[in-house]
Coordinates of C-alpha atoms and ligand atoms in Angstrom, one line a residue:
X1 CA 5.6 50.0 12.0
X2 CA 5.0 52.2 14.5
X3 CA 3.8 51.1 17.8
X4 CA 0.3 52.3 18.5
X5 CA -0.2 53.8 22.4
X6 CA -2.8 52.9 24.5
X7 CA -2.0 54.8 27.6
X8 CA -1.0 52.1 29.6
X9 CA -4.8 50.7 29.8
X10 CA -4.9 46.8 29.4
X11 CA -5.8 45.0 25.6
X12 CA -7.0 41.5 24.3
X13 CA -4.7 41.2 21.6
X14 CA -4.0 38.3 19.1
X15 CA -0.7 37.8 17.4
X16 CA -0.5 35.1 14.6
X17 CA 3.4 33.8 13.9
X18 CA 2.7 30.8 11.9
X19 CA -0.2 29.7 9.9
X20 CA -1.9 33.3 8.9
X21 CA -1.0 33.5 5.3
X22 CA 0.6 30.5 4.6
X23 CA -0.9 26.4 5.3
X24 CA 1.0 24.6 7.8
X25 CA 2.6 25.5 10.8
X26 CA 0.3 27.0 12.9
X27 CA 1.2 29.2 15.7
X28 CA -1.0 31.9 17.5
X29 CA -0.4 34.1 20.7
X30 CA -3.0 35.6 23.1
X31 CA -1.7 38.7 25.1
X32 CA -4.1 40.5 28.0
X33 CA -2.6 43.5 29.8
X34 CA -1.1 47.0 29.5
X35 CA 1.5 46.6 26.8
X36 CA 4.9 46.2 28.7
X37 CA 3.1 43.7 31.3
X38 CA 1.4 41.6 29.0
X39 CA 0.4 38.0 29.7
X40 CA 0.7 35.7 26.7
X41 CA -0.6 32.0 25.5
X42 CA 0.1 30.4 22.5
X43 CA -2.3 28.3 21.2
X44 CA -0.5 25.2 18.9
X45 CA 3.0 25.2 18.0
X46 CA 3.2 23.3 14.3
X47 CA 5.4 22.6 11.9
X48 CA 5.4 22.7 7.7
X49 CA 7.8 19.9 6.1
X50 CA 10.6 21.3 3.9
X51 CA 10.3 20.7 0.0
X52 CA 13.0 19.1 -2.3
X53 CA 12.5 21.6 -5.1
X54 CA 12.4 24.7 -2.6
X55 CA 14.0 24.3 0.7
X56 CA 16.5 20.9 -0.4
X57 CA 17.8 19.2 2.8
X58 CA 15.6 21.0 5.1
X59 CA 13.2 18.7 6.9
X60 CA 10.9 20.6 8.6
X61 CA 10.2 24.4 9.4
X62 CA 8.5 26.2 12.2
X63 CA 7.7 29.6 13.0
X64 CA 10.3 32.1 14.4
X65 CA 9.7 32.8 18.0
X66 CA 12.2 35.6 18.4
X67 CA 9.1 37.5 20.0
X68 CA 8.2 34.9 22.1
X69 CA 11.4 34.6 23.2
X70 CA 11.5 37.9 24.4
X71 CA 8.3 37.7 26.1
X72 CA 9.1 34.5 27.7
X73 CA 8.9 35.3 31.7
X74 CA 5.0 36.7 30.7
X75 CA 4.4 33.0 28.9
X76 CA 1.8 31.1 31.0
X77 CA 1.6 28.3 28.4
X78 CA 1.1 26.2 25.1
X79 CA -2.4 24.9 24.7
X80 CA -2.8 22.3 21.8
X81 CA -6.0 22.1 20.4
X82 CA -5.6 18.6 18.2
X83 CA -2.6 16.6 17.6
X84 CA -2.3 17.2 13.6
X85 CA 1.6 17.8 13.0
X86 CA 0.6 21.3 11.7
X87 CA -0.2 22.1 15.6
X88 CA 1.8 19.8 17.5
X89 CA 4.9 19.4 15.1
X90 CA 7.5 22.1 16.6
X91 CA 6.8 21.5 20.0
X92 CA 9.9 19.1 21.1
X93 CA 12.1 21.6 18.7
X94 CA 10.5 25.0 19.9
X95 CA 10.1 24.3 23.9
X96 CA 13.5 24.8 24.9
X97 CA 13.3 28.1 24.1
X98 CA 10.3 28.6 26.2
X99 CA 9.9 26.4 28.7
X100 CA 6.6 26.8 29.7
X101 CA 3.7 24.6 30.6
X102 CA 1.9 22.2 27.7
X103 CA -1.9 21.4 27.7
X104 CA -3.6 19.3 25.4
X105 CA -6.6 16.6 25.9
X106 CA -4.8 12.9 26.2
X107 CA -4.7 11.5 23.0
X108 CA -3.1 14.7 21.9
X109 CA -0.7 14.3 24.8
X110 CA 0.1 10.8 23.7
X111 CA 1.5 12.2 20.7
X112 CA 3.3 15.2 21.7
X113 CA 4.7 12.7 24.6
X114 CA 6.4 10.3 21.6
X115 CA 7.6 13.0 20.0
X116 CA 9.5 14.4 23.4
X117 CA 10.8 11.0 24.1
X118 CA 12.7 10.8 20.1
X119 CA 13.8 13.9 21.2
X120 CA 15.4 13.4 24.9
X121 CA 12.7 16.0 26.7
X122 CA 10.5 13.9 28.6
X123 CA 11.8 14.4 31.7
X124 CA 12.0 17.9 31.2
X125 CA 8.6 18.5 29.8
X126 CA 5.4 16.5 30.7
X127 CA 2.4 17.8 29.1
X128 CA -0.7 18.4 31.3
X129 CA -3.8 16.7 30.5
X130 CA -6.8 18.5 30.2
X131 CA -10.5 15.9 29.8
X132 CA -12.4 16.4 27.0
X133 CA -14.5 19.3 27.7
X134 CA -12.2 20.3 31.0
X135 CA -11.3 24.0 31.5
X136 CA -8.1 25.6 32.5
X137 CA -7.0 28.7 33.9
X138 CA -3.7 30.7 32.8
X139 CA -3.4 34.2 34.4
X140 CA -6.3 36.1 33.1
X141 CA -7.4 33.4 30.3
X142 CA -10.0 31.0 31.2
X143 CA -9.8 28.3 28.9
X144 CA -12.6 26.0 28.1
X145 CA -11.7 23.1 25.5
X146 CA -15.1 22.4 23.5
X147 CA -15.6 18.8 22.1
X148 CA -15.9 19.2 17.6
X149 CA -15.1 17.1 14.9
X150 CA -12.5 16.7 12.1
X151 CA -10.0 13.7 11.1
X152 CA -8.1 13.2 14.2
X153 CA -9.2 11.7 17.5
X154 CA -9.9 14.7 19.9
X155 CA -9.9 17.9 18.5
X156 CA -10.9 20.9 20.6
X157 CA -12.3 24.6 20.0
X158 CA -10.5 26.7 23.1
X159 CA -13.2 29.1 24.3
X160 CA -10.9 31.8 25.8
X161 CA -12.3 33.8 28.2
X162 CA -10.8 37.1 29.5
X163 CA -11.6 40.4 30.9
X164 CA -12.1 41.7 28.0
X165 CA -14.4 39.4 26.3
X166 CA -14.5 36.3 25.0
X167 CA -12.8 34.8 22.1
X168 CA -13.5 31.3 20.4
X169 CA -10.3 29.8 18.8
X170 CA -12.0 27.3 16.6
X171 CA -8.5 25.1 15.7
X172 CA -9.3 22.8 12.7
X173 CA -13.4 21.7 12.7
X174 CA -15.5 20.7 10.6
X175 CA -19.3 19.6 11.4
X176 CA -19.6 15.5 10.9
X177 CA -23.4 14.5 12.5
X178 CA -21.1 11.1 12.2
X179 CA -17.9 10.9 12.8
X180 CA -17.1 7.3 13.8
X181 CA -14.8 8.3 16.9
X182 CA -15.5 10.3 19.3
X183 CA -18.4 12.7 20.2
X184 CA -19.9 14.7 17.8
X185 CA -19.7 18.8 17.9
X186 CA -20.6 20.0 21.6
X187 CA -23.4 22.4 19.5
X188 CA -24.9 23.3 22.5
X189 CA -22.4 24.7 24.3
X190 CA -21.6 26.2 21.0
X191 CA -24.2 27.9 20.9
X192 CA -24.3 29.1 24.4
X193 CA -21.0 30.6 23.6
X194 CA -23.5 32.6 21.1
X195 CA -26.0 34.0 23.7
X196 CA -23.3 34.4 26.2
X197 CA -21.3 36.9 24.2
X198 CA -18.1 36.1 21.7
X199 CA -15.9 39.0 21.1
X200 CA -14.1 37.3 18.0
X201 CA -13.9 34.3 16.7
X202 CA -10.4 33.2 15.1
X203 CA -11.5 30.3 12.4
X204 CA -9.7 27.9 10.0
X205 CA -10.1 28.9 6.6
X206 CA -8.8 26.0 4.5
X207 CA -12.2 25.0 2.9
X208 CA -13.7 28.7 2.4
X209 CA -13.5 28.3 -1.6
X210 CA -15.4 24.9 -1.2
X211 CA -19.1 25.3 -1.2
X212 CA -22.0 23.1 0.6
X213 CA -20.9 20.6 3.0
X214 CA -17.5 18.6 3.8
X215 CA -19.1 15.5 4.1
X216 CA -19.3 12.4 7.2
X217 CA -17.1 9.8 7.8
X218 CA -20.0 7.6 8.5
X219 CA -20.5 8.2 4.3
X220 CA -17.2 7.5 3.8
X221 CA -17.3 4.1 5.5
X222 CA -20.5 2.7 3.7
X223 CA -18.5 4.0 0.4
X224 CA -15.4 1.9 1.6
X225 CA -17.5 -1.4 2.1
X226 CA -19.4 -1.5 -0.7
X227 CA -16.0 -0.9 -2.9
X228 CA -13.6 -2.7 -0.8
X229 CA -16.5 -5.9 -1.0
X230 CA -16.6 -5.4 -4.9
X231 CA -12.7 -5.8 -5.1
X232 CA -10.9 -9.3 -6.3
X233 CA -7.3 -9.4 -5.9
X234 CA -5.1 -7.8 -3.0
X235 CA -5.9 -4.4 -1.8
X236 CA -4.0 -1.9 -0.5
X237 CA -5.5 1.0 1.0
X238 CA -3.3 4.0 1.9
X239 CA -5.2 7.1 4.3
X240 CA -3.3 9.7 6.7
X241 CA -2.3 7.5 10.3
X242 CA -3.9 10.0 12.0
X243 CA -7.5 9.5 10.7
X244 CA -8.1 6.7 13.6
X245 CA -11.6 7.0 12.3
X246 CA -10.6 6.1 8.9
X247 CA -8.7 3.0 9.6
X248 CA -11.3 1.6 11.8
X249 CA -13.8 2.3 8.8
X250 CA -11.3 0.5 6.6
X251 CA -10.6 -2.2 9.3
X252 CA -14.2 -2.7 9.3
X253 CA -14.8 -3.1 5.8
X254 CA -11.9 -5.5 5.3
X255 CA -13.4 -7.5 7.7
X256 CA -16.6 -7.6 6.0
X257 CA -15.2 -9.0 2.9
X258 CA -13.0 -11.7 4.3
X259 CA -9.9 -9.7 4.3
X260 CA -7.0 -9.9 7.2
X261 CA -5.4 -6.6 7.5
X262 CA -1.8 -6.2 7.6
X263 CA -0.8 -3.0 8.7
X264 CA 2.6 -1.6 6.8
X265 CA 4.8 1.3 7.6
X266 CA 5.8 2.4 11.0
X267 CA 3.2 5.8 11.2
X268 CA 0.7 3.3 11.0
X269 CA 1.8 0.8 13.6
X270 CA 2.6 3.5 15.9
X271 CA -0.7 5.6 15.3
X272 CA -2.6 2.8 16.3
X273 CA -1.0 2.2 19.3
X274 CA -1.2 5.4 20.3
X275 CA -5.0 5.5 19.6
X276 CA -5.4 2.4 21.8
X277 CA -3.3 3.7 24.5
X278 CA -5.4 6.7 24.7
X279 CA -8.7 4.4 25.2
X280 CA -9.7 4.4 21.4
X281 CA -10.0 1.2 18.8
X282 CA -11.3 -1.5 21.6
X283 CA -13.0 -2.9 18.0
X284 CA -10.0 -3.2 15.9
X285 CA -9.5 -6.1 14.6
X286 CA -6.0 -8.2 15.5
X287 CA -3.6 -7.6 12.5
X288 CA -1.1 -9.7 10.7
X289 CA 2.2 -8.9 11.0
X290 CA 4.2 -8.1 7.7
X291 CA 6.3 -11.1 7.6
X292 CA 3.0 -13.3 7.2
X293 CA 1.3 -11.3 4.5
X294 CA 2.9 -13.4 1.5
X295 CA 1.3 -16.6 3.2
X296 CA -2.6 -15.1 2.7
X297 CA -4.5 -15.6 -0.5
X298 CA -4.8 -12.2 -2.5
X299 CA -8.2 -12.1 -1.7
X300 CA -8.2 -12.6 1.8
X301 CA -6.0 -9.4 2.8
X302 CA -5.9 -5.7 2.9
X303 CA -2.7 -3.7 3.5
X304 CA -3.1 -0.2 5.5
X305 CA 0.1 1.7 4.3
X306 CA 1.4 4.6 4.7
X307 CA 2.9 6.8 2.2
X308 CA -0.3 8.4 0.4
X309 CA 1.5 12.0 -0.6
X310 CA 4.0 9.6 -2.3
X311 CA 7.3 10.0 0.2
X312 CA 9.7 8.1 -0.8
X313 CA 10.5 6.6 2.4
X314 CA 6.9 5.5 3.5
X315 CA 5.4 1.7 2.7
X316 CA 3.8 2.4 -0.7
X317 CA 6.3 3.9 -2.7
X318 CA 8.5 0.9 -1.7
X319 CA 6.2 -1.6 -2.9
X320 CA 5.5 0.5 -5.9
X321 CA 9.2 0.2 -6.3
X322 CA 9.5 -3.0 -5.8
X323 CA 11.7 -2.4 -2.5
X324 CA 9.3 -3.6 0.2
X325 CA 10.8 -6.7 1.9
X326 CA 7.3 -8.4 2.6
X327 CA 4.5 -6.6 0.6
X328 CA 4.7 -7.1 -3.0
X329 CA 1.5 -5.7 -5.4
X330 CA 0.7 -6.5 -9.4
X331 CA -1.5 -7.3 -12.2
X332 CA -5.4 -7.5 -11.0
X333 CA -4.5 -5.8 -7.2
X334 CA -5.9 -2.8 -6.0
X335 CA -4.7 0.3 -4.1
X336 CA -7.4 2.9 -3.1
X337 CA -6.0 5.9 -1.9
X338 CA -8.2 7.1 0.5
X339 CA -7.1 10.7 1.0
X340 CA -6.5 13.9 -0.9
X341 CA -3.6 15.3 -2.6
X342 CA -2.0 18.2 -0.2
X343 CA -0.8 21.0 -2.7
X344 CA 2.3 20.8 -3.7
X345 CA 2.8 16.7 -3.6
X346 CA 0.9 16.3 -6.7
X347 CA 4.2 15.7 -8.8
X348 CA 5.0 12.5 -6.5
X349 CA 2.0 11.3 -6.1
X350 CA 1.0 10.9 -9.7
X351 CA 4.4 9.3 -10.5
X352 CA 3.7 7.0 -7.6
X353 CA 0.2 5.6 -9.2
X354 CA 1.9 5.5 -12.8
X355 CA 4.7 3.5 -10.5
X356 CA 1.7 1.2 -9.6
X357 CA -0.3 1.4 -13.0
X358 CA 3.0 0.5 -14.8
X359 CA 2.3 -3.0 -13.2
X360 CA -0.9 -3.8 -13.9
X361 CA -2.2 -2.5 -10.1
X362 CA -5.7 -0.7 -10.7
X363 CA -5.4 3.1 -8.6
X364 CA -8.8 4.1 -6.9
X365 CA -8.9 7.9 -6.2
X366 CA -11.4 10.3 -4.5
X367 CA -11.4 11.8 -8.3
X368 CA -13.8 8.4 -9.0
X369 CA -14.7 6.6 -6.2
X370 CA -16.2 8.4 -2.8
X371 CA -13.3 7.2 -0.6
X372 CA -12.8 10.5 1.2
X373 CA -14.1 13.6 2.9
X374 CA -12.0 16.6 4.4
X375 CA -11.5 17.5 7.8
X376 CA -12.6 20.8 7.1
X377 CA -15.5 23.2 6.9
X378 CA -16.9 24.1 3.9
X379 CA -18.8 27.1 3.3
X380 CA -22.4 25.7 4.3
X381 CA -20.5 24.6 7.8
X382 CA -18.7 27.8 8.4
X383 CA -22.2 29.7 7.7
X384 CA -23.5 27.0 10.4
X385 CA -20.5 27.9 13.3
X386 CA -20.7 31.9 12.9
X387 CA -24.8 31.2 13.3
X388 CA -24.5 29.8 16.3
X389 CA -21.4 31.9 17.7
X390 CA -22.1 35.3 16.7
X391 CA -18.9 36.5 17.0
X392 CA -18.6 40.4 16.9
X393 CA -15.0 40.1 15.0
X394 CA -14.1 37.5 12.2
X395 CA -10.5 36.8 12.5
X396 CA -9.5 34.0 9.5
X397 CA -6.6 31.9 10.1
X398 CA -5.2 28.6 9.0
X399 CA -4.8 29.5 5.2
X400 CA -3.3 31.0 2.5
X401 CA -3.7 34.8 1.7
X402 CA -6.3 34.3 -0.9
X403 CA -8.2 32.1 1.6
X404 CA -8.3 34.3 4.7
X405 CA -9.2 37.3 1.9
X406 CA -12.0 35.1 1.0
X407 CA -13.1 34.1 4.8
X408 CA -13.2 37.6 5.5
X409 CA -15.3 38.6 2.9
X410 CA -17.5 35.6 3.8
X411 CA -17.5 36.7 7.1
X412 CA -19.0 40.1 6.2
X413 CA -21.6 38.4 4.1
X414 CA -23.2 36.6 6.8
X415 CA -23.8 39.5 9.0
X416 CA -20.3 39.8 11.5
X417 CA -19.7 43.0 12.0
X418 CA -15.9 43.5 11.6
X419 CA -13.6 41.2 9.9
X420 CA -9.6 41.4 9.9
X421 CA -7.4 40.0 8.3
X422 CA -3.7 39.5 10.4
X423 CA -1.0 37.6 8.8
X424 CA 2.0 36.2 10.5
X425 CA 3.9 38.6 12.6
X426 CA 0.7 41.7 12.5
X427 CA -0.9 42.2 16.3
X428 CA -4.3 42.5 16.6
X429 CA -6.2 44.4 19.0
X430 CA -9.3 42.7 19.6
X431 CA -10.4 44.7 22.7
X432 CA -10.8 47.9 23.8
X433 CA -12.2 49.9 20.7
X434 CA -12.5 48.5 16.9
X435 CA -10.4 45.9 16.0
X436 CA -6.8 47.1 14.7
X437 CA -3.5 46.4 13.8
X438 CA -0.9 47.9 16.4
X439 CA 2.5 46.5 15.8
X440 CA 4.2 44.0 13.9
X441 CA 6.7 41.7 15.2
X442 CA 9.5 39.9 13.9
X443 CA 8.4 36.5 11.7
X444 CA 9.5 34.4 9.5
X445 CA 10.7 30.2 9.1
X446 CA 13.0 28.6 11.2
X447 CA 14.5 25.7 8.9
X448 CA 15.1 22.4 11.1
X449 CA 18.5 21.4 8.9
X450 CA 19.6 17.9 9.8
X451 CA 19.8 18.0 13.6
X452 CA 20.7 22.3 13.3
X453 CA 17.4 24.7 13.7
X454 CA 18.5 28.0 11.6
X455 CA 16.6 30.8 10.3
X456 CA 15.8 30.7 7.0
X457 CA 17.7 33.6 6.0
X458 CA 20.9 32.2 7.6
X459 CA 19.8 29.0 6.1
X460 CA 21.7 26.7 3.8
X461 CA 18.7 26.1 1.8
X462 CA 18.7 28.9 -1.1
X463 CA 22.7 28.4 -1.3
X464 CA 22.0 24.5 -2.3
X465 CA 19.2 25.3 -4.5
X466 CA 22.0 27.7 -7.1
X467 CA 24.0 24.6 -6.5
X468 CA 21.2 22.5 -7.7
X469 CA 20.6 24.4 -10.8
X470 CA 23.9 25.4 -12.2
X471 CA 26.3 23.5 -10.2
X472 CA 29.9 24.8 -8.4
X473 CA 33.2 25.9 -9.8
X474 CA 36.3 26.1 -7.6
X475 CA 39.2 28.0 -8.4
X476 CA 42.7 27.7 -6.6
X477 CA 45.3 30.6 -7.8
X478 CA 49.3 29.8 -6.1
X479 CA 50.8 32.7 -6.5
X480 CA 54.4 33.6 -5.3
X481 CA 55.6 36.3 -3.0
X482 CA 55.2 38.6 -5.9
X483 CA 51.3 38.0 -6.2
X484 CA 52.5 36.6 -9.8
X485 CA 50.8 33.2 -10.8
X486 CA 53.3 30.4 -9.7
X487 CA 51.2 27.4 -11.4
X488 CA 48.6 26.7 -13.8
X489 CA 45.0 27.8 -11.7
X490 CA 43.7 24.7 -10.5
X491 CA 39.6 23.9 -11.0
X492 CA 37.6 21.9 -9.9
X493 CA 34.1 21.3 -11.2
X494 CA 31.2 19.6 -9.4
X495 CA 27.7 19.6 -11.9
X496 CA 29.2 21.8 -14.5
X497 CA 29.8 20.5 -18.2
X498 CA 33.6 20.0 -19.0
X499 CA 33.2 22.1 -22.3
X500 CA 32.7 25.3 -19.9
X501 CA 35.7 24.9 -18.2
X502 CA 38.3 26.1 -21.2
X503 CA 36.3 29.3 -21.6
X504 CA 36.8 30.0 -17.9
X505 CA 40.6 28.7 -18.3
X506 CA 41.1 31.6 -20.8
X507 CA 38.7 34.4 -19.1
X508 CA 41.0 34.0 -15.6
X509 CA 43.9 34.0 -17.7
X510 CA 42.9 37.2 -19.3
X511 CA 41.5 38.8 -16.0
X512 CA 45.0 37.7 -14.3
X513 CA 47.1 39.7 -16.6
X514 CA 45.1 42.8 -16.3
X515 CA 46.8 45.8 -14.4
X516 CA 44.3 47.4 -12.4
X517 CA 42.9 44.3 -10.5
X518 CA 41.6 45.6 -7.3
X519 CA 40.3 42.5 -5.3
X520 CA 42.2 39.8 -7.3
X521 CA 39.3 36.9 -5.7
X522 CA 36.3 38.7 -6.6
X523 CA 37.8 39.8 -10.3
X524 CA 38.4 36.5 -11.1
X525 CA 35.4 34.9 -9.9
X526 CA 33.3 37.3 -11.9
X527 CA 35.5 36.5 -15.3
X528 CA 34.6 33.0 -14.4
X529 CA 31.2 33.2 -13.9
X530 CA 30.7 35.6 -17.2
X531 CA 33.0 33.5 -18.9
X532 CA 30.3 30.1 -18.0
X533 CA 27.4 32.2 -18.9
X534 CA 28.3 32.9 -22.0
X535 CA 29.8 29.5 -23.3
X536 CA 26.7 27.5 -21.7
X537 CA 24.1 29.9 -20.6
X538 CA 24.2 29.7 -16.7
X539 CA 26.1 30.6 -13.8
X540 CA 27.4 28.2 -11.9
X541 CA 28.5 29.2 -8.2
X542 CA 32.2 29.8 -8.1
X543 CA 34.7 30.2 -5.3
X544 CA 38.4 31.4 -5.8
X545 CA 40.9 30.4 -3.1
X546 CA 44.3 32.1 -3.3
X547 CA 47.4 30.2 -1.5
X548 CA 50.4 32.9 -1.0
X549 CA 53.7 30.9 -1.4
Ligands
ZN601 ZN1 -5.9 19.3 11.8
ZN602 ZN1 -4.3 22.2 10.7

């Protein structure tokens, strides 16, 4: 595209590289200034975690910061809004590159802190706390963090104030009146925002397609006791670690019905360290270590586990498989999974609770008990936020295509005058003149591959997926001085049927003794491949080696 010129005057302009169009890994940049001597912010840094099916062996993927990169001497900072690993996630793999001050409020810093230490950058990189409600100043952006609600301890709107007007970054929200932990949503300043004068607002948009309200923790923890109380046998109860607020409802309502709590998996035992560390959880009850749990009566104990989007590594799937060293479930326990099924995980998670049914354990979902809320705003709640805010742009992040779409048509509906939808790597101008796109930059996954951070298009991840599906063929050819076939072609077959191999015996046979053979490699890896297509139907990937003797 080309580059739009604006005379050298200074623009507000917002630039989303992770997070716009997609869910997971959210990554947004804030630029003030004529266009070769802009200032820039980046508000969150997250991650997405890779998928067996799509990206195999890739554990994690982050934006690509090429642009950032180039921009770096003009980077005055990364300011986290909430320490969900969709914000925090690529901070320890994406600073080096930048090397720039991190803000967050102190919980959140807790957690971005472990995740330097695992990664050897702690005393490279400490992150600047910011108080709940504090306000910082980067270059021409004013940042004021704004107290709201969702299913983390401490997560923030950034009111980001610059010369050109002001824009509210909303992170992830939605609008508890009773959240358990933590203030409720700082409404008032909110709405002072509102009569102050909001140039745009740049909103999540996971929950636009949900109508009326998320709904309270505080409902969710009455649920939990009366359930949890109504149980006989052991329970298990599996939530995200990073609802603090839901373990202490859970917590809370095991101790109401006579129940110890043991807490299993390490997310969980870290998580709630963290949350104490950071001043949180003074009530929580003392827990019982894992080693004891087979010495309490089935119904004096509740297990807190991880592993509730069925990962094969965490507590429950273990104990579902029998593989758990201390926690062991079966006929007449429970397991209540008290969270929702994240898109894409619903294959594991349903073998998991057959896993569990398959031994007489009884699964409670939020498909028919109330045993969770999301995090995020519904339609009645966003309706709410732009009421108070008054933003004169909509900008919808923090979804898929067909949810911004949606956000920005919602938008419209309730009165704000422009809405714009930017996906990853499309600038924004907010400020001067009507909202527009004016560039695109470079975007796109990074693929964190083992311990190696590629991008995806140099990635290994689309090569092992061919390998996955029609397995690999290699071919050695010795040949003597003449370039004539000195021994029988040696194959070896990794994933492919042994049938297929004497049709590709003959077919490089054949292909050897024709004349005009060109590039003898390629011709024979082609006759090979045809050759396994048409004797089974797929084509494997094949590599031919030649060795000159
Ligand atoms: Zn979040
Ligand atoms: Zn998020």
């Amino acid at each position: 595209m080309q580059r739009k010129s604006s005379n050298g005057r200074s623009e507000l302009v917002f630039l989303p590289l992770g997070g716009a169009g997609e869910i997971g890994m959210n990554l947004n940049c804030y630029g003030y200034g004529p266009p070769d001597e802009r200032a820039w912010i980046v508000v969150d840094c997250g991650v997405l975690f890779g998928r067996e099916t799509s990206t195999p062996g890739v554990d994690l993927m982050m934006p690509d910061i090429r642009f950032l990169e180039n921009v770096r001497q003009d980077l005055l900072g990364i300011v986290l809004t909430h320490g969900h690993e969709d914000h925090i996630g690529a901070v320890a793999h994406l600073w080096p590159k930048l090397r720039c001050p991190v803000y967050a409020t102190p919980f959140t810093v807790q957690l971005v802190q472990h995740k330097l230490e695992e990664a050897g950058l702690e005393s490279r990189l400490r992150v600047t706390p910011v108080p709940l409600g504090g306000k910082i100043t980067l270059g021409p952006f004013s940042i004021e963090f704004i107290s709201i609600t969702h299913s983390i301890p401490e997560p923030n709107c950034l009111a980001i104030r610059t010369p050109a007007g002001t824009v509210l970054h909303t992170g992830d929200w939605k609008l508890d009146p009773d959240p358990q932990l933590g203030p409720v949503t700082n409404e008032p300043v909110l709405r002072g925002l509102g009569h102050e004068g909001v140039l745009a607002m740049v909103c999540d948009s996971t929950n636009v397609l949900v109508s009326g309200e998320s709904g309270s923790e505080g409902e969710v923890k009455r649920a939990l006791i009366g359930l949890i109380a109504s149980l006989k046998g052991r329970v298990a109860v599996t939530a995200f670690a990073s609802n603090v607020a839901r373990l202490e409802s859970i917590a809370e309502a095991a101790r109401l019905a006579n129940r110890e709590v043991v807490l299993v998996g390490r997310a969980m035992r870290h998580m709630i360290n963290s949350a104490r560390e950071a001043g949180y959880l003074s009530d929580f009850p003392n827990t019982v270590d894992e080693e004891y749990a087979p010495e309490i009566p089935a119904e004096n104990v509740l297990f807190l586990c991880t592993g509730s989007q069925g990962e094969r590594r965490a507590a429950l799937w273990r104990i579902a498989a029998d593989e758990h060293p201390n926690v062991s479930l079966g006929e007449g326990d429970n397991v209540i999974f008290s969270s929702r099924i994240i898109p894409g995980n619903e294959l594991e998670i349903f073998e998991l609770q057959n896993r569990l049914a398959a031994k007489g354990v009884c699964v409670l979902t939020e498909r028919d008990h109330f045993v969770h809320v999301s995090g995020h705003p519904a339609r009645d709640e966003l309706a709410a936020m732009y009421s108070w805010v008054k933003p004169k742009i909509s900008v919808p992040v923090h979804g898929e295509l067909r949810h911004l779409q949606e956000h920005a048509r919602f938008a419209r509906e309730l009165q704000v005058p422009k809405a714009v939808v930017a996906t990853n790597g499309q600038m924004l101008r907010l400020a001067p003149g009507d909202p527009e796109i004016i560039d695109e930059t470079p975007s796109g996954r990074l693929h964190l591959d083992g311990r190696v951070l590629v991008h995806e298009e140099d990635g290994f991840a689309r090569g092992r997926r061919s390998l996955s599906f029609a397995g690999f063929v290699g071919i050695t050819l010795v040949l003597d001085r003449r370039r004539r076939l000195a021994a029988e072609p040696v194959f070896y077959m990794e994933g492919v049927p042994a049938a297929v191999e004497e049709m590709m015996r003959s077919a490089v046979s054949r292909a050897l003794k024709e004349k005009s053979r060109g590039d003898l490699e390629e011709h024979v890896r082609i006759a090979a491949r045809r050759a396994a297509s048409d004797a089974w139907g797929k084509k494997p990937v094949v590599r031919v080696k030649l060795v000159e003797i």
